[in-house]
C-alpha positions as MATLAB code, in Angstrom:
seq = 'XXXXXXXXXXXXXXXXXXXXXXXXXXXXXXXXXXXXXXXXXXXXXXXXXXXXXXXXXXXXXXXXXXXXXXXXXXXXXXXXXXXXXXXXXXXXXXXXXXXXXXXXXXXXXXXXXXXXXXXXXXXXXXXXXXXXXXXXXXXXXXXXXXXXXXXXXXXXXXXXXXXXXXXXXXXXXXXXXXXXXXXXXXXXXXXXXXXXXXXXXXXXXXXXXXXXXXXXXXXXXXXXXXXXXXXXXXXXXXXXXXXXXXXXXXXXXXXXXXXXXXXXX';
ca = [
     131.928 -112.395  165.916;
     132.446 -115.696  165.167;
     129.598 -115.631  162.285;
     131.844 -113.059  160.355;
     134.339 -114.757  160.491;
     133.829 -117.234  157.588;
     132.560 -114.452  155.490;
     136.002 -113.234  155.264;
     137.198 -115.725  154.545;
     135.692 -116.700  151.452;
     136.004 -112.402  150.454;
     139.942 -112.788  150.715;
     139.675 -116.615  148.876;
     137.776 -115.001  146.019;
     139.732 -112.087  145.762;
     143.060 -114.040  145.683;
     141.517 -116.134  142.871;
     140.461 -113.083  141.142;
     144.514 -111.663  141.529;
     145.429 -114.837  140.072;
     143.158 -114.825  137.020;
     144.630 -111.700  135.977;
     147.981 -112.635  136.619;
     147.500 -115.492  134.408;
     145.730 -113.730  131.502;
     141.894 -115.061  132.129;
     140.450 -112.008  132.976;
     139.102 -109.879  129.951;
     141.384 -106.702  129.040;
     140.245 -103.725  130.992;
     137.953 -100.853  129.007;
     139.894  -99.311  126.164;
     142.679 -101.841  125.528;
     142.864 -103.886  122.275;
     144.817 -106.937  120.871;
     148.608 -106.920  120.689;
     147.642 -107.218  116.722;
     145.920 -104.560  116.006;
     147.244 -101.891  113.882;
     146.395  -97.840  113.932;
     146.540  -95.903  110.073;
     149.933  -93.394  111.185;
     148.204  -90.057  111.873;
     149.053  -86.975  108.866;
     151.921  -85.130  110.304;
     152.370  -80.860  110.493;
     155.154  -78.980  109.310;
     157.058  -76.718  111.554;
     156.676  -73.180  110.857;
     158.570  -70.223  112.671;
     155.136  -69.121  114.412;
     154.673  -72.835  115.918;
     158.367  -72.727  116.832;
     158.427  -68.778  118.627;
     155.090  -69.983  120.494;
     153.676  -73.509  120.476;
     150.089  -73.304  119.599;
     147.368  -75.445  120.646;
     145.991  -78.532  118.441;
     142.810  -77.938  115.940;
     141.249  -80.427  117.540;
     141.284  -78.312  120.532;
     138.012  -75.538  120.792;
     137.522  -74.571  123.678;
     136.338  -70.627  123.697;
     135.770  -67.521  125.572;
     131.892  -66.100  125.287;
     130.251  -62.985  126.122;
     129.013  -62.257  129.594;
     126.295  -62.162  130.136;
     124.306  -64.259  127.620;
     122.627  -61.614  125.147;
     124.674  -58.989  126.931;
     127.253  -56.671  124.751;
     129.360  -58.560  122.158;
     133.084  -58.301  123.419;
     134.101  -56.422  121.465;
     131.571  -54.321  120.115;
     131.644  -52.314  117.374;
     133.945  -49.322  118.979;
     136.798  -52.291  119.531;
     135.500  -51.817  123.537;
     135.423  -54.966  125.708;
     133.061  -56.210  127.858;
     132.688  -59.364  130.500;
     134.567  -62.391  129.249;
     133.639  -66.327  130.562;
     135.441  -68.796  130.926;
     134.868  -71.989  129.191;
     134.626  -73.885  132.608;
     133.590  -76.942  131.122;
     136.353  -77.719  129.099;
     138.900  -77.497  132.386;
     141.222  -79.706  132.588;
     142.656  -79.547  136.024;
     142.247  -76.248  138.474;
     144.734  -74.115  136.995;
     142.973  -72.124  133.576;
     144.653  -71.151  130.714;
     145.913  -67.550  130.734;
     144.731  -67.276  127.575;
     141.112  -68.374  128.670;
     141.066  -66.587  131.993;
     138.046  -64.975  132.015;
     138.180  -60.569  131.692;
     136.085  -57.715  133.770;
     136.071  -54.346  132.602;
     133.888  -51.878  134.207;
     131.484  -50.388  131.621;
     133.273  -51.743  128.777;
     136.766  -50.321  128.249;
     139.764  -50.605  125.991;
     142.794  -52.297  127.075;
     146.271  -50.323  127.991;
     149.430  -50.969  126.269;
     151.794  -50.682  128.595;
     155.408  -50.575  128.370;
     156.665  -52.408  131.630;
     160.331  -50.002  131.156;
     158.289  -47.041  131.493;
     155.731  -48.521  133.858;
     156.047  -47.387  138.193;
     154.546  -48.146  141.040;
     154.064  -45.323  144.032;
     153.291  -46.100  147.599;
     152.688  -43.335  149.758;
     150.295  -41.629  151.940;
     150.240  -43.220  155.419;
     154.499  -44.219  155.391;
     157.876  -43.164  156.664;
     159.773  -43.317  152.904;
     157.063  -42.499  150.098;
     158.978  -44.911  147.383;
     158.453  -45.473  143.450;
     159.551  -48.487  141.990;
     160.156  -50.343  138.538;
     159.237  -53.294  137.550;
     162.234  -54.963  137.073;
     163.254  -53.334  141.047;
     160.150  -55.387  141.780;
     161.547  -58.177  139.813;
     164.619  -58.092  141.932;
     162.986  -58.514  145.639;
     162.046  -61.833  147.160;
     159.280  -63.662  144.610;
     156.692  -66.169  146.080;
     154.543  -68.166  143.843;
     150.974  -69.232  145.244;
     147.864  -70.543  142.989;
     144.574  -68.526  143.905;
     141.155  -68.595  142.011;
     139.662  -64.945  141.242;
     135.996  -64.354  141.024;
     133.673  -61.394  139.853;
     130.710  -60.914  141.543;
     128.665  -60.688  138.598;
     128.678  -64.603  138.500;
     125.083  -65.572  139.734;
     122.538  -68.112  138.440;
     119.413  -67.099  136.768;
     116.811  -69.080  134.555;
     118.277  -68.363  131.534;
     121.707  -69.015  132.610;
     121.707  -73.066  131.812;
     125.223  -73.839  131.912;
     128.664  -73.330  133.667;
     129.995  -70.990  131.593;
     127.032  -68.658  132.171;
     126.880  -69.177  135.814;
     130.292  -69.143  137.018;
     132.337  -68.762  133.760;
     133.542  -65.305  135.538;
     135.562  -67.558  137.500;
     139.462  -68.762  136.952;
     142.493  -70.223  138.624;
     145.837  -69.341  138.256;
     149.400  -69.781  139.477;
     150.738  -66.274  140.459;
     154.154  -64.955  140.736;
     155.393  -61.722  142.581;
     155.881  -59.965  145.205;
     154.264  -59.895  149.045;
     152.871  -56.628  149.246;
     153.682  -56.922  152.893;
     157.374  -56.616  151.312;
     157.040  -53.434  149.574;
     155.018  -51.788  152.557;
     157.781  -52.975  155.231;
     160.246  -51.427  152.807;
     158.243  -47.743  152.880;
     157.354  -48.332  156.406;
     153.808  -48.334  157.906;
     153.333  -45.278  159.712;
     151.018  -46.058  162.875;
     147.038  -45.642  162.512;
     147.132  -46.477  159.270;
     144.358  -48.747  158.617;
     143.510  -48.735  155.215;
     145.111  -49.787  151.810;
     144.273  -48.038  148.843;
     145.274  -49.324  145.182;
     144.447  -47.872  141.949;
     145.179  -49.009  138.235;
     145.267  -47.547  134.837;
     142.517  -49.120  133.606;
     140.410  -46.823  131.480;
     137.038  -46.359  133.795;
     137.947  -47.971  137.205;
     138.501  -46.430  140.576;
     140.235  -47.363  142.941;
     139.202  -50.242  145.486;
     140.209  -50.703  149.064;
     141.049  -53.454  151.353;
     142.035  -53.378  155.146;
     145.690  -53.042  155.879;
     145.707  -56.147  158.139;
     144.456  -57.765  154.242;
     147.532  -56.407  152.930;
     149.980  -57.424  154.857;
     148.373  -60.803  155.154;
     148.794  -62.524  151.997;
     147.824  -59.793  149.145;
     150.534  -60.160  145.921;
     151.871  -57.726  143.658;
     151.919  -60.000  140.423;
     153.985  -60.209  137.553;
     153.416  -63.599  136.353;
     150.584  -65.510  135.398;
     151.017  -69.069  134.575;
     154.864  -69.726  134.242;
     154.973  -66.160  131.945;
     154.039  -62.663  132.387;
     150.545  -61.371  133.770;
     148.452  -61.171  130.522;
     147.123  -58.015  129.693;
     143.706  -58.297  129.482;
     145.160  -59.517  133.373;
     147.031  -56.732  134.452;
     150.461  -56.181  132.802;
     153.038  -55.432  133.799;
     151.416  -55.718  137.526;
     148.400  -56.707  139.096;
     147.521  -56.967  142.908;
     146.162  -60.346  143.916;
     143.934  -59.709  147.246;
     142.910  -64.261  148.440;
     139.148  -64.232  149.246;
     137.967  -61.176  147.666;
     135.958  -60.418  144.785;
     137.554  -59.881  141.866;
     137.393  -55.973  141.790;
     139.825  -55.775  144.549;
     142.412  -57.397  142.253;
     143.521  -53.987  140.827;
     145.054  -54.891  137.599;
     147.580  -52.255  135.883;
     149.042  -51.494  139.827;
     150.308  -48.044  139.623;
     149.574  -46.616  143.125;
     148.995  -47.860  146.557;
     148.241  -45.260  149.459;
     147.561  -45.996  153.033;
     145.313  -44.094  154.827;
     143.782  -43.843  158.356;
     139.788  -44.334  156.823;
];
């Protein structure tokens, strides 16, 4: 014990003279500062335009890209206007949450997108319930929001030998903060009928069925999403709606939410 003791003491002496040193200026500047006299050319500046002003854009200086998935796989899009897997540029994150407008895309088979007008858009739940109900979006709008971030993931992301970088192996991979509405909320409000078991969702994309998840899932934490980000869902995302299911592979995430049955298997 007493050995160590000395030790100490001469760590806290030197680092109190070290404190001092840069309290009093004898320390060199720190990585990346310069003199107080050095002077900086002033930078060219960019004139507003009503495109900048409706929706900021991004600075030239700033790249960063979607690419293809998988490398050498169909160009997105192709030739027909159909699109394909989309990656995300994960190694130009900054932070967890990605860009909406770099959040990466899964289509099954290739596909064109739906334009959908969110006044004329509904969402049906029945099957397994006491009230079979259809609502609107902005009824959906109206009920209690919650606003979680969760990371979605396609199973397609997998590491091979000629897959040499983070786009290529995980690119299929993207965070985002989600707004909406439990989906616990909207089954409560049909009411679950008992032995149903099941939850059944289907979208309007062009080529998907639908995917299932177990009702205990749904009631859990699963969200019926209308915004993406601080604005509405994308929609190469989902718009109007798209069902966010934590912990599952990305084609559970139904985007394009039009129906949701329960069922007993």
């Amino acid at each position: 014990m007493g050995s160590k003791r000395p030790a100490r003491r001469e760590f806290l002496k030197s680092g109190a003279a070290l404190a001092g040193g840069l309290t009093l200026g004898a320390a060199a500047p720190a990585l990346g500062q310069e003199p107080a006299h050095a002077t900086h050319a002033s930078p060219p500046m960019i004139k507003g335009d009503k495109d900048m002003v409706a929706y900021g854009d991004r600075s030239k200086y700033v790249t960063s890209v979607r690419i293809s998935h998988p490398m050498g796989g169909r160009p997105s899009p192709d030739q027909f206007g159909l699109t394909f897997h989309i990656a995300t540029p994960l190694q130009d994150s900054v932070g967890v949450i990605t860009p909406s407008s770099l959040h990466y895309v899964a289509t099954t088979r290739g596909a064109f997108m739906p334009d959908i007008d969110p006044k004329e858009h509904r969402l049906m739940i029945h099957g397994m319930v006491d009230r079979p109900l259809i609502f609107t979006v902005d009824e959906i709008k109206r009920l209690p929001s919650v606003t979680r971030v969760h990371f979605l993931e396609c199973i397609g992301n997998r590491s091979t030998a000629r897959r040499n970088t983070v786009a290529q192996t995980h690119g299929m991979t993207s965070c985002s903060e989600w707004t909406g509405v439990l989906l616990s909320t909207l089954l409560k409000e049909a009411g679950v009928q008992s032995g149903a078991s099941w939850n059944v969702s289907e979208g309007g994309e062009e080529v998907k069925g639908a995917s299932s998840v177990p009702l205990g899932k749904a009631m859990d934490d699963c969200l019926v999403a209308y915004g993406q980000n601080g604005e509405p869902v994308r929609p190469q995302q989902g718009f109007p709606l798209r069902l966010i299911v934590p912990g599952f592979e990305g084609i559970y995430q139904t985007k394009y939410l039009r129906r949701i049955k329960l069922v007993d298997r």
